mmCIF file of C-alpha atoms in Angstrom:
data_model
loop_
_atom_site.group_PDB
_atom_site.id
_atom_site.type_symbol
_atom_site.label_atom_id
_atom_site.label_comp_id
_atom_site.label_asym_id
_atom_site.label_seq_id
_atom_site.Cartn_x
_atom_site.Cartn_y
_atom_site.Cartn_z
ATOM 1 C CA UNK A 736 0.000 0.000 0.000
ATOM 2 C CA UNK A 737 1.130 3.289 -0.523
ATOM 3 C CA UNK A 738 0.185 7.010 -0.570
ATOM 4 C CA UNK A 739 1.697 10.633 -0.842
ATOM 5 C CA UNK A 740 1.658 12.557 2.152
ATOM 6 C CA UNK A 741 0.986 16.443 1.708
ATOM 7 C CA UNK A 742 5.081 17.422 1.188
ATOM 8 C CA UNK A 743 5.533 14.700 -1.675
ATOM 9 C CA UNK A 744 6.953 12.170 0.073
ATOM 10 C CA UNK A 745 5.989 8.580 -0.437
ATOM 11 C CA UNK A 746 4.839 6.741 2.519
ATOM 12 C CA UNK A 747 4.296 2.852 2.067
ATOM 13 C CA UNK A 748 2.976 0.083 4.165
ATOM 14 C CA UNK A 749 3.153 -3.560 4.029
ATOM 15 C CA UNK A 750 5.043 -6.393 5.443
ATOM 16 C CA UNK A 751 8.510 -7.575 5.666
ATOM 17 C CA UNK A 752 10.711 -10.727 7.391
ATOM 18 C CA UNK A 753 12.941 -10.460 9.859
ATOM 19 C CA UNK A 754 16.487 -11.601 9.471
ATOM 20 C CA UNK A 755 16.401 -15.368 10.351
ATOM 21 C CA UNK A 756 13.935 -15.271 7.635
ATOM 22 C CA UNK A 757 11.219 -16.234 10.540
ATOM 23 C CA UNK A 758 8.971 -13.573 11.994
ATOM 24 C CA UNK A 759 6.542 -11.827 9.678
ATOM 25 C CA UNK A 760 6.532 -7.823 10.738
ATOM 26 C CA UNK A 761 4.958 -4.839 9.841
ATOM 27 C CA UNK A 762 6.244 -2.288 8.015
ATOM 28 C CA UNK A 763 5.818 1.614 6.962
ATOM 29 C CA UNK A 764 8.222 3.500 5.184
ATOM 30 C CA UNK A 765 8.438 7.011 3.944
ATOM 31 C CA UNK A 766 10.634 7.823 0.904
ATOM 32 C CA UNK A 767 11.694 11.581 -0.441
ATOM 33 C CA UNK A 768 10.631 12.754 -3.735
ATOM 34 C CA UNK A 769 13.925 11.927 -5.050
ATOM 35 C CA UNK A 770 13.266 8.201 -3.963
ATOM 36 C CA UNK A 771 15.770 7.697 -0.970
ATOM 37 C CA UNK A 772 14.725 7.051 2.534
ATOM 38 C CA UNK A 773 13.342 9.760 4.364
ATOM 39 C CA UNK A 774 15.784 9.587 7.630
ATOM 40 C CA UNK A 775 13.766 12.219 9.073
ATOM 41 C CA UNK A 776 11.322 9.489 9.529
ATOM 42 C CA UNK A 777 12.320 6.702 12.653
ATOM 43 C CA UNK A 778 16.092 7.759 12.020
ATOM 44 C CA UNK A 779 16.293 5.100 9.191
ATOM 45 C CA UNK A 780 13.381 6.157 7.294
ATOM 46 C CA UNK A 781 11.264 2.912 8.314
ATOM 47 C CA UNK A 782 9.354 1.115 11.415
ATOM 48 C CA UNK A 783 10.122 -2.415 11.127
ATOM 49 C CA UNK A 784 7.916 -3.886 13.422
ATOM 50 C CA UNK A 785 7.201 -2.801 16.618
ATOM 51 C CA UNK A 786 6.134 -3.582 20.452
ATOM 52 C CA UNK A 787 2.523 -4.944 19.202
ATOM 53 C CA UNK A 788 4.684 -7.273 17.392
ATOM 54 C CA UNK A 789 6.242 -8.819 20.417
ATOM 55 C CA UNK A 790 3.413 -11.742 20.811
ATOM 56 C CA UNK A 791 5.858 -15.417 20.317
ATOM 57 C CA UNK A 792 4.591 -16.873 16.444
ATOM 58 C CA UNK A 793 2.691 -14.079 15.825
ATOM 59 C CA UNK A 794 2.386 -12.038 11.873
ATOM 60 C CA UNK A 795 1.031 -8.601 11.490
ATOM 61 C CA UNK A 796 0.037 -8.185 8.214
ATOM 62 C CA UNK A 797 -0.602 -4.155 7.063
ATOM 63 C CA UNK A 798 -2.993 -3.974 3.663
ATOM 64 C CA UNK A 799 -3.662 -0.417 3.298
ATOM 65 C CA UNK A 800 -2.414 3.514 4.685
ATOM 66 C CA UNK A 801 -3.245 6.984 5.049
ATOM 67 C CA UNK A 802 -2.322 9.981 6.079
ATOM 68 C CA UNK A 803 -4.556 12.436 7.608
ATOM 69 C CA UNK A 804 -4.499 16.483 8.119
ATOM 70 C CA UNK A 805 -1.801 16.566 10.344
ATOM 71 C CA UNK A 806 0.899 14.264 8.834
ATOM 72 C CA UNK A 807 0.405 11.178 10.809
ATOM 73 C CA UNK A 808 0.385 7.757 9.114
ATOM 74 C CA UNK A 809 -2.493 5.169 9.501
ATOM 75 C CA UNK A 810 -2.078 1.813 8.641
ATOM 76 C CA UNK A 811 -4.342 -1.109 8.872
ATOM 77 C CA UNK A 812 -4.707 -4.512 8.276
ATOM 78 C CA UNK A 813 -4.563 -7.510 10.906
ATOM 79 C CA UNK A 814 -2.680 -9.840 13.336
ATOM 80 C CA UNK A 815 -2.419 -13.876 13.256
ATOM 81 C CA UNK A 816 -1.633 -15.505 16.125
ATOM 82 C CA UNK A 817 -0.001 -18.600 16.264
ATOM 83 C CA UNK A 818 -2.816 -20.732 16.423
ATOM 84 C CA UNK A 819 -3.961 -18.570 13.103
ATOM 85 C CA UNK A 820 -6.339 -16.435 14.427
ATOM 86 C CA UNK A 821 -6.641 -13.051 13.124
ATOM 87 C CA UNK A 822 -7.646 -10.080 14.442
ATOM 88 C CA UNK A 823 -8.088 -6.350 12.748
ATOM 89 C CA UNK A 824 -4.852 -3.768 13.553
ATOM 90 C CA UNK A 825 -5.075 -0.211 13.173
ATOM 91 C CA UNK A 826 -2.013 1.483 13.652
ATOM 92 C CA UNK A 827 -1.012 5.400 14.003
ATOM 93 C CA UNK A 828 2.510 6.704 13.255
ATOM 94 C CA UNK A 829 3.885 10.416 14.176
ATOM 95 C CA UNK A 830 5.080 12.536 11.324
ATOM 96 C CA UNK A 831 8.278 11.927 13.009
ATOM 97 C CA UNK A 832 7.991 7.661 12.882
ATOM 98 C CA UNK A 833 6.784 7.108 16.503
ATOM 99 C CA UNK A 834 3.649 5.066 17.418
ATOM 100 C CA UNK A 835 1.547 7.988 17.921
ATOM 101 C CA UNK A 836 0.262 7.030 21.715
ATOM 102 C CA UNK A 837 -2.677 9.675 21.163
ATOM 103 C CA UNK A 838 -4.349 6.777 19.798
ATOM 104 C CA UNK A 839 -5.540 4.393 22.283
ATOM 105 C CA UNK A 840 -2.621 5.207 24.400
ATOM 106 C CA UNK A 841 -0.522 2.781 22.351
ATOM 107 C CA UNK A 842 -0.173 4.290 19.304
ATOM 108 C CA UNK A 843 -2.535 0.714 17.764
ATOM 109 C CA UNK A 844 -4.973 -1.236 17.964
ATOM 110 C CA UNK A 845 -5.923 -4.781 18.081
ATOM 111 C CA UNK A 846 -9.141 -5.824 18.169
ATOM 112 C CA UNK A 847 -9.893 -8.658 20.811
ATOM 113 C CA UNK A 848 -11.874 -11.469 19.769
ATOM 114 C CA UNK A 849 -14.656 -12.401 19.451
ATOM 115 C CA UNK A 850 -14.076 -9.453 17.049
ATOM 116 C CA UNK A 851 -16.740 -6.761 14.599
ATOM 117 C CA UNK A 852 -19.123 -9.501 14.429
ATOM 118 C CA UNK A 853 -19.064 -9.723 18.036
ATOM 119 C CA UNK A 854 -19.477 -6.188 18.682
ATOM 120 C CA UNK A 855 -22.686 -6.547 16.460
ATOM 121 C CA UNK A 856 -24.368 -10.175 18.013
ATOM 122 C CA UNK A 857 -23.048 -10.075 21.524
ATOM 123 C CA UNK A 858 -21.008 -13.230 20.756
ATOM 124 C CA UNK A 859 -18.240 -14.516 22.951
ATOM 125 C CA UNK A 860 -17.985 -17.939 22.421
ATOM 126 C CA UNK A 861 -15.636 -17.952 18.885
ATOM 127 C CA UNK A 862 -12.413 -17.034 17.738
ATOM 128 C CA UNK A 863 -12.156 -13.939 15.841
ATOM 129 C CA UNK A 864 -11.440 -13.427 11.797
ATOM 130 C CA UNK A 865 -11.009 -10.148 11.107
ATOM 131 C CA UNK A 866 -9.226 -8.830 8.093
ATOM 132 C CA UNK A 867 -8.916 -4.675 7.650
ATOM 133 C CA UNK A 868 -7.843 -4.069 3.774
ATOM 134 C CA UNK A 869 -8.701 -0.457 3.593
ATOM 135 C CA UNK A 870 -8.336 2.375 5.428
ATOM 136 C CA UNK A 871 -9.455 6.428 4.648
ATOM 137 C CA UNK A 872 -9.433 9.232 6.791
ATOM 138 C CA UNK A 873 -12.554 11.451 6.448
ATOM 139 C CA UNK A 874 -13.152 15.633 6.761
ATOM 140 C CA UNK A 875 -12.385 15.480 10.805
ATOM 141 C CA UNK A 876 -9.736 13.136 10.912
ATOM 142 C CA UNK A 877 -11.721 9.879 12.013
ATOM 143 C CA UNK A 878 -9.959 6.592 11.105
ATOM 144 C CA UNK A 879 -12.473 4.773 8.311
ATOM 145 C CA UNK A 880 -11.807 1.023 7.556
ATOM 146 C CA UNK A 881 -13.378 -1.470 5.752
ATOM 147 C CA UNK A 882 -12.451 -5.424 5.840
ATOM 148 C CA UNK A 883 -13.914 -8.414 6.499
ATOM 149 C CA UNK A 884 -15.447 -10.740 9.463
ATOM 150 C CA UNK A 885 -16.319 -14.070 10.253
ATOM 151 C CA UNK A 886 -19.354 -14.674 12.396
ATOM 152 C CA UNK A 887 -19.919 -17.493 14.900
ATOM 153 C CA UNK A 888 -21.569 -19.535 11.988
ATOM 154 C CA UNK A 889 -18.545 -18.966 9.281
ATOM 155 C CA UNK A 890 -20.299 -16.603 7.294
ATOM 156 C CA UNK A 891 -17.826 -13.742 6.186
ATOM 157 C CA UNK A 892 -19.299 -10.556 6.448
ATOM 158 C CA UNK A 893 -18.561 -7.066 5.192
ATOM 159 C CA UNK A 894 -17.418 -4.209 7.839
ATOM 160 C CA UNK A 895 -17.220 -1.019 7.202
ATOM 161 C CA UNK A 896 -16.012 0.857 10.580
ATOM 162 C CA UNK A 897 -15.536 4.170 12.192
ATOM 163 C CA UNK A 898 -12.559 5.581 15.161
ATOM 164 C CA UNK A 899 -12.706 8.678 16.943
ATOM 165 C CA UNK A 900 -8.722 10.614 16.508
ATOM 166 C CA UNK A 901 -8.593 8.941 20.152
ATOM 167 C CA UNK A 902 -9.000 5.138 19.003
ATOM 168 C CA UNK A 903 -12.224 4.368 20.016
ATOM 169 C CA UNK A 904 -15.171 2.706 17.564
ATOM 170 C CA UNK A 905 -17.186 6.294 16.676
ATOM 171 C CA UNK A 906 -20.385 5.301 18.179
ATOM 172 C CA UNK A 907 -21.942 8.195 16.212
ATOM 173 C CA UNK A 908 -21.870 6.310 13.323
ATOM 174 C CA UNK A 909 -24.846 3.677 13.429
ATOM 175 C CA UNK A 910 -24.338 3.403 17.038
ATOM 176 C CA UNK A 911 -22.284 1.225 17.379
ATOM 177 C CA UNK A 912 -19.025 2.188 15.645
ATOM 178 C CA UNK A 913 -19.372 -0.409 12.736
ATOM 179 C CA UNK A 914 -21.673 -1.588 10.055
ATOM 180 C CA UNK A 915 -21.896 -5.411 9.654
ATOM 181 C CA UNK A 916 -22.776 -6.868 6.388
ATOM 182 C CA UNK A 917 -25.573 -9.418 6.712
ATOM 183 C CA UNK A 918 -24.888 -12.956 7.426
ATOM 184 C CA UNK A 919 -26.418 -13.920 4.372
ATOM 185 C CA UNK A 920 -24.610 -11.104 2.555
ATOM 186 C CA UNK A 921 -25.889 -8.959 -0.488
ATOM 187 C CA UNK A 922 -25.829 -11.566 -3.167
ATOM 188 C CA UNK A 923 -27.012 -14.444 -1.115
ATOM 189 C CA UNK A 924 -24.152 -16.518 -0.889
ATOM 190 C CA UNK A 925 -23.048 -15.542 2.277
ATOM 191 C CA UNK A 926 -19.508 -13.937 1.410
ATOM 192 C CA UNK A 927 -18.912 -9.825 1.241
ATOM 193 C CA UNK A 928 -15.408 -8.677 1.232
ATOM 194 C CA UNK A 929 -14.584 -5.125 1.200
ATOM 195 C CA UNK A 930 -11.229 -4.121 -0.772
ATOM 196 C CA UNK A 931 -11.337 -0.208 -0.659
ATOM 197 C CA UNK A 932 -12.804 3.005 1.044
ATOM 198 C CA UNK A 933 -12.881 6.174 0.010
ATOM 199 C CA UNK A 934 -14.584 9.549 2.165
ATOM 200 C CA UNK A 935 -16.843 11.808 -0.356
ATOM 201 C CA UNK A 936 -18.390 15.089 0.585
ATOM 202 C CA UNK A 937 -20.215 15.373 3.798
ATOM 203 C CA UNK A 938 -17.751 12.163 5.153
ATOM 204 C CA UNK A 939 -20.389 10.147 2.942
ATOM 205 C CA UNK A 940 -18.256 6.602 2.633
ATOM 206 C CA UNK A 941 -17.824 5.051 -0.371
ATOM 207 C CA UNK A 942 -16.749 1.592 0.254
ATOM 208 C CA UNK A 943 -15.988 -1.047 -2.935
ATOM 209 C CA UNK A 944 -15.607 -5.320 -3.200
ATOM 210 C CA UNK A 945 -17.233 -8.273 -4.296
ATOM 211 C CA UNK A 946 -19.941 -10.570 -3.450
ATOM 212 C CA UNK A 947 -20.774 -13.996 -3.511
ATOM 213 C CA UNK A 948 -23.981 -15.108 -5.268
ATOM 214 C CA UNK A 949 -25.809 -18.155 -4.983
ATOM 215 C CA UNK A 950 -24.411 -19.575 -7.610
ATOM 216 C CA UNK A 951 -21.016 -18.717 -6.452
ATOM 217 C CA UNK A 952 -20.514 -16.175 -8.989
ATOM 218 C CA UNK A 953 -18.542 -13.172 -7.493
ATOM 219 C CA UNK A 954 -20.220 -9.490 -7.974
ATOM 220 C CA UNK A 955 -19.439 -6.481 -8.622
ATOM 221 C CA UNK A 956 -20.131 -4.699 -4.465
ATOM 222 C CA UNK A 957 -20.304 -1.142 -4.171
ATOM 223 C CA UNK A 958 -21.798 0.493 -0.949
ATOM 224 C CA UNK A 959 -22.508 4.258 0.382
ATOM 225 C CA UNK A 960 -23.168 5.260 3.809
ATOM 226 C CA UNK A 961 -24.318 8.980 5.051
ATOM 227 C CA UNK A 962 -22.235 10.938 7.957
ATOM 228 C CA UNK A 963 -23.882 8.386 10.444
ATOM 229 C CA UNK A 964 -23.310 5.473 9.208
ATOM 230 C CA UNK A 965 -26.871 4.730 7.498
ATOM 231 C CA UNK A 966 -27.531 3.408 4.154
ATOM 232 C CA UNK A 967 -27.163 6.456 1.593
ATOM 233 C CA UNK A 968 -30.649 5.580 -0.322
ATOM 234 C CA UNK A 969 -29.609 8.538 -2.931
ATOM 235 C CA UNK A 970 -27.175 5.849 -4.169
ATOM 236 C CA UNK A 971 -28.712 3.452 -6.183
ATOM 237 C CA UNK A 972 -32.561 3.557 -4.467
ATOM 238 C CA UNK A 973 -30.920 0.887 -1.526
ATOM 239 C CA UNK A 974 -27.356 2.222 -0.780
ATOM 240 C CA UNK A 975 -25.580 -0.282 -2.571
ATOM 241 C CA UNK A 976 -24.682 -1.425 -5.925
ATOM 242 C CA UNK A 977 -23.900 -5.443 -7.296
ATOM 243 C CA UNK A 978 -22.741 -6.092 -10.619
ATOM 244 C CA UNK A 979 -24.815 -8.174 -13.055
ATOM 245 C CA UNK A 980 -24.263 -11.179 -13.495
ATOM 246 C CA UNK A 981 -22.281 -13.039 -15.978
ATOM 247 C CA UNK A 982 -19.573 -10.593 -15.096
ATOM 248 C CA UNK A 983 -17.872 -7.326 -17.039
ATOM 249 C CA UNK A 984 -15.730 -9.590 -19.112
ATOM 250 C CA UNK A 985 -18.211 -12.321 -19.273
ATOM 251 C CA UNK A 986 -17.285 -14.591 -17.015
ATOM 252 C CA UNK A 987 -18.326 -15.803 -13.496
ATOM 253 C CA UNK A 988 -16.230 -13.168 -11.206
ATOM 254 C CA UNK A 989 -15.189 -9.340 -11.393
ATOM 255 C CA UNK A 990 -13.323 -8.492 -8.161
ATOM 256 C CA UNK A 991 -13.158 -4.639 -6.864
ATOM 257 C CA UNK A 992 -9.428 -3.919 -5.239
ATOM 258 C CA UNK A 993 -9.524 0.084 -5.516
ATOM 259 C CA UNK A 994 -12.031 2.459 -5.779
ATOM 260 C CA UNK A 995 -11.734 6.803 -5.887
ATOM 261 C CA UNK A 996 -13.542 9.532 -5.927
ATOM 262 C CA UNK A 997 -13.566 12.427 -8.597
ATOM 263 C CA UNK A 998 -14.307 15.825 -8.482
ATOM 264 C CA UNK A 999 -18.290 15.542 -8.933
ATOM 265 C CA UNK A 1000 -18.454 12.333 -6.924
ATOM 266 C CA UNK A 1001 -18.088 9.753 -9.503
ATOM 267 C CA UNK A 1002 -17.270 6.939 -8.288
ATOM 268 C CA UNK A 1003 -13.683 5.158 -10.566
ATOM 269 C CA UNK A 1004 -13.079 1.445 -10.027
ATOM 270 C CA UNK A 1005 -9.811 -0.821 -10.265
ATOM 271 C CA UNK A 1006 -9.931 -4.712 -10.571
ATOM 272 C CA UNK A 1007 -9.446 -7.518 -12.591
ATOM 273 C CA UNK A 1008 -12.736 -9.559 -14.167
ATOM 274 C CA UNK A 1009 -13.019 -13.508 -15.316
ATOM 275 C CA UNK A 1010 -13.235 -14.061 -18.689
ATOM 276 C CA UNK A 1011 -13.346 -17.774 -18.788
ATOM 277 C CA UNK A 1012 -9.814 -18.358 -20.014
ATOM 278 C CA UNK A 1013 -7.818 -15.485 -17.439
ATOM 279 C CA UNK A 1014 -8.422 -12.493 -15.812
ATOM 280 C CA UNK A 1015 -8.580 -8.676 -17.748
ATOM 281 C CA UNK A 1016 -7.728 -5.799 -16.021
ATOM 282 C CA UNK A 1017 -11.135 -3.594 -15.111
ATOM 283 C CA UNK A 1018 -11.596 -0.076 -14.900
ATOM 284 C CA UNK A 1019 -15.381 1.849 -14.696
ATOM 285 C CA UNK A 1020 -16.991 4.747 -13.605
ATOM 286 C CA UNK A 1021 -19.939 5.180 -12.017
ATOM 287 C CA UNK A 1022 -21.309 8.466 -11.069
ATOM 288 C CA UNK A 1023 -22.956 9.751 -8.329
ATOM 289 C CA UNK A 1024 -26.263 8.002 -8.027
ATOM 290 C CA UNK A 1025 -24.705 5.016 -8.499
ATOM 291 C CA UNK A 1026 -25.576 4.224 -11.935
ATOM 292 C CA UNK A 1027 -22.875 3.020 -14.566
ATOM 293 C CA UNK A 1028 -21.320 6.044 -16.576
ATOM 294 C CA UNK A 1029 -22.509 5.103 -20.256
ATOM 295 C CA UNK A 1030 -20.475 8.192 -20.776
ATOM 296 C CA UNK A 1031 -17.156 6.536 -19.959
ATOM 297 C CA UNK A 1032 -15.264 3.675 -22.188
ATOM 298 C CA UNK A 1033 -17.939 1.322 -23.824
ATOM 299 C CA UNK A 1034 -21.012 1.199 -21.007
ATOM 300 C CA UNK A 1035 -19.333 2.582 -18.696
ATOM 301 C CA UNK A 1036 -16.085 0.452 -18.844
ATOM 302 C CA UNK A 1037 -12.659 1.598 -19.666
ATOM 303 C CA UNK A 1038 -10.895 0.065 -23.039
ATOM 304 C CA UNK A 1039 -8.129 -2.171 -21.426
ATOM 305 C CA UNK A 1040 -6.786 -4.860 -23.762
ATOM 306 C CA UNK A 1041 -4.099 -7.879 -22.283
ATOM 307 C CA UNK A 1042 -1.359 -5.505 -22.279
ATOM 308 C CA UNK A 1043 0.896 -8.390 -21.142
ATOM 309 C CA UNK A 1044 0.846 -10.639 -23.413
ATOM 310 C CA UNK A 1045 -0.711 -13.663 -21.221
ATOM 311 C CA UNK A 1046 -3.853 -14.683 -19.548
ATOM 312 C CA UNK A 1047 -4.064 -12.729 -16.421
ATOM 313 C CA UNK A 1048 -3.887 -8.507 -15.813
ATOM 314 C CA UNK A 1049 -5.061 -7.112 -12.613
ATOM 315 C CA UNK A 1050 -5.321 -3.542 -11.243
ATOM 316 C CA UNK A 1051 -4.893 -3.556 -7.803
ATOM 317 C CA UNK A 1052 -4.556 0.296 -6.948
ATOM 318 C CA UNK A 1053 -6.158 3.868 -8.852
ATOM 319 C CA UNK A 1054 -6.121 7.108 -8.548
ATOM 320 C CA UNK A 1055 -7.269 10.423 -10.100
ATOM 321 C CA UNK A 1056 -4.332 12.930 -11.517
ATOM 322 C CA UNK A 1057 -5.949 15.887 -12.192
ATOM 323 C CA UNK A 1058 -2.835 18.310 -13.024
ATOM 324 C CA UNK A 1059 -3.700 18.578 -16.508
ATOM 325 C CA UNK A 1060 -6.826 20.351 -16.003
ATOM 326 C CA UNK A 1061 -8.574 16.834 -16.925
ATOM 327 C CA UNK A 1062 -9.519 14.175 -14.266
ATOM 328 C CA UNK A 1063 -7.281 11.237 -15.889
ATOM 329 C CA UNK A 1064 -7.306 7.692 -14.125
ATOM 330 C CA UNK A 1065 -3.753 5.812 -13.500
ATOM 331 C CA UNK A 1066 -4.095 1.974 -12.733
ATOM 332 C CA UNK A 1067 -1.509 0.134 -11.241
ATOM 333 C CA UNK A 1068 -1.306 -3.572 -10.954
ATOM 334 C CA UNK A 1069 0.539 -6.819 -12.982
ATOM 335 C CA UNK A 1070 0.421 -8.842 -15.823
ATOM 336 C CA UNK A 1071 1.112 -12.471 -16.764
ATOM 337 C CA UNK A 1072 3.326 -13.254 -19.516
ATOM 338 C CA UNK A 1073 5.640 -15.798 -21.123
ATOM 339 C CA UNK A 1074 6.071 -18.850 -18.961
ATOM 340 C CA UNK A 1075 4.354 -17.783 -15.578
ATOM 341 C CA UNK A 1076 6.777 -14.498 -15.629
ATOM 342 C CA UNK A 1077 5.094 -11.497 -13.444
ATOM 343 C CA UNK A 1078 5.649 -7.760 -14.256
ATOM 344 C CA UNK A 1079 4.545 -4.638 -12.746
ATOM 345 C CA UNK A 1080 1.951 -2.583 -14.903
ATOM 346 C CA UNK A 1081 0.655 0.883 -15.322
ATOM 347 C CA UNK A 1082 -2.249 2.498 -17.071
ATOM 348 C CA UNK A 1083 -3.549 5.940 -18.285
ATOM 349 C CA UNK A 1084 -6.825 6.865 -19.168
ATOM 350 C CA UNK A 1085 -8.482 10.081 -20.746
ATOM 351 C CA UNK A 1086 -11.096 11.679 -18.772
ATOM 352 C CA UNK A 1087 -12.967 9.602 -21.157
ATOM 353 C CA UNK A 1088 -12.154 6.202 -20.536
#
């Protein structure tokens, strides 16, 4: 994960091994614009783990950062124990590279089983599964995330959740902090993952995925909540958005990884989509009412062609560049090619599609 805090510098977040080749820790880094380590940041210009990482057989995983109005770095993403329980982390770094301990007097947070879904149902009889693979920060610098959970009956449900700048679940937003995805989930086959967030106007949230049908086909999942955490019925009639059915590229999946917002609240997705003999990359628009941009690409869906040469292209991150006066779309993901050979791939798009 990465992002570009407000002097330039490039800030990323994800995971590393110790030196025995062992432990799996977290890490955050902050690069200058010139692409060395920022040394202003930790002394070294990194965090390698940390004291939440000191639990024997433990891996803390970080999926996703941000960086809110004062300079300090939010991470998120989750712990497994040992025994392979995991657990949803939040973590807040100083501009400086200390855990910021203004946030639930640690500077993170681990969430204690029996986890979101037990914050929802009262449980307190099962382990916890909680993954966080997004994280935003919205108009007042509250901590938005949006994951996964597993309830007591195995059913993995959606979350989309709120902090306070303290560390605590913002009961101001549906009461409780959180919004749990039904244990049936939208498409009926009781599995919602959420890949992305993003904060609109009025600290609306904007949160992107997939969903399982009963047929096992996995959907398109888009969902908008209102300042307090209740449906946003402006978007789409019901708040939420799944993808037809077969998919974008005509097969039986299209997986959401990255979601933003534009300048009129259009919302710009990143994934990949089956179609039956790989995966394509996928980029649409939809705007604001949550209808598919016929105005953008072909139906709504950008022109991306295998640009590797192989079977499989995926965008796993977007984002809006707006310097040339026009709101143009950059993709970032991989491509298949040759013999099972990987490379790194980027994408441009008109304002267009």
């Amino acid at each position: 994960a990465l992002k570009l805090d407000p002097g330039g510098n490039l800030v990323v977040a994800g995971t590393t091994r110790d030196s025995a080749g062992t432990a799996i820790l977290s890490l955050v880094a902050r690069y200058l614009p010139g692409g060395t380590l920022d040394t202003s940041f930790n002394s070294t210009g990194s965090v390698v783990g940390s004291s939440l990482s000191s639990v024997s057989g433990s891996k803390d995983m970080l999926n996703a950062v941000a960086i809110d109005s004062l300079g300090r770095i939010v991470a998120a993403g989750y712990r497994e124990t040992a025994a392979g329980v995991r657990s949803a982390m939040i973590i807040r770094y100083t501009p400086a590279g200390g855990l910021d301990t203004s946030f639930n007097s640690t500077g993170y947070l681990i969430v204690p089983s029996p986890g979101f879904s037990g914050v929802v149902s009262g449980a307190s009889t099962f382990a916890s599964n909680d993954l966080l693979t997004a994280v935003a920060i919205d108009g007042s610098d509250r901590i938005v995330v949006g994951g996964t959970s597993a309830d007591s009956s195995g059913n993995i449900r959606s979350v989309v959740a709120r902090y306070t700048t303290a560390g605590a679940l913002d009961t101001a937003f549906n009461t409780t902090g959180l919004v749990l995805g039904s244990a049936t989930g939208v498409g009926g086959g009781k599995y919602d993952s959420i890949q992305a967030v993003a904060v609109g106007t009025g600290d609306r949230v904007v949160a992107g995925g997939y969903t399982v049908d009963t047929a096992s086909n996995r959907r398109v999942l888009l969902l908008r909540f209102d300042a307090a955490g209740a449906a946003d019925l402006a978007f789409n009639t019901v708040g939420y958005v799944v993808g037809a059915t077969p998919g974008l590229a005509g097969g039986t999946a299209d997986y959401v990884t990255s979601l933003a917002l534009d300048g009129t609240g259009r919302i710009l997705v990143g994934g990949y989509s089956d179609d039956g003999g790989g995966f394509k990359a996928l980029v649409l628009r939809y705007d604001s009412t949550g209808v598919a941009d016929s105005a953008y690409g072909a139906g709504a869906l950008a022109a991306t062609p295998r640009f590797g040469g192989g079977s499989r292209d995926f965008v796993n991150a977007i984002v809006i560049d707006a310097s040339s006066g026009s709101e143009k779309v950059i993709a970032a993901g991989s491509s298949f090619y040759g013999s099972g050979y990987q490379a790194s791939a980027f994408l441009r798009y008109s304002s267009s599609g």
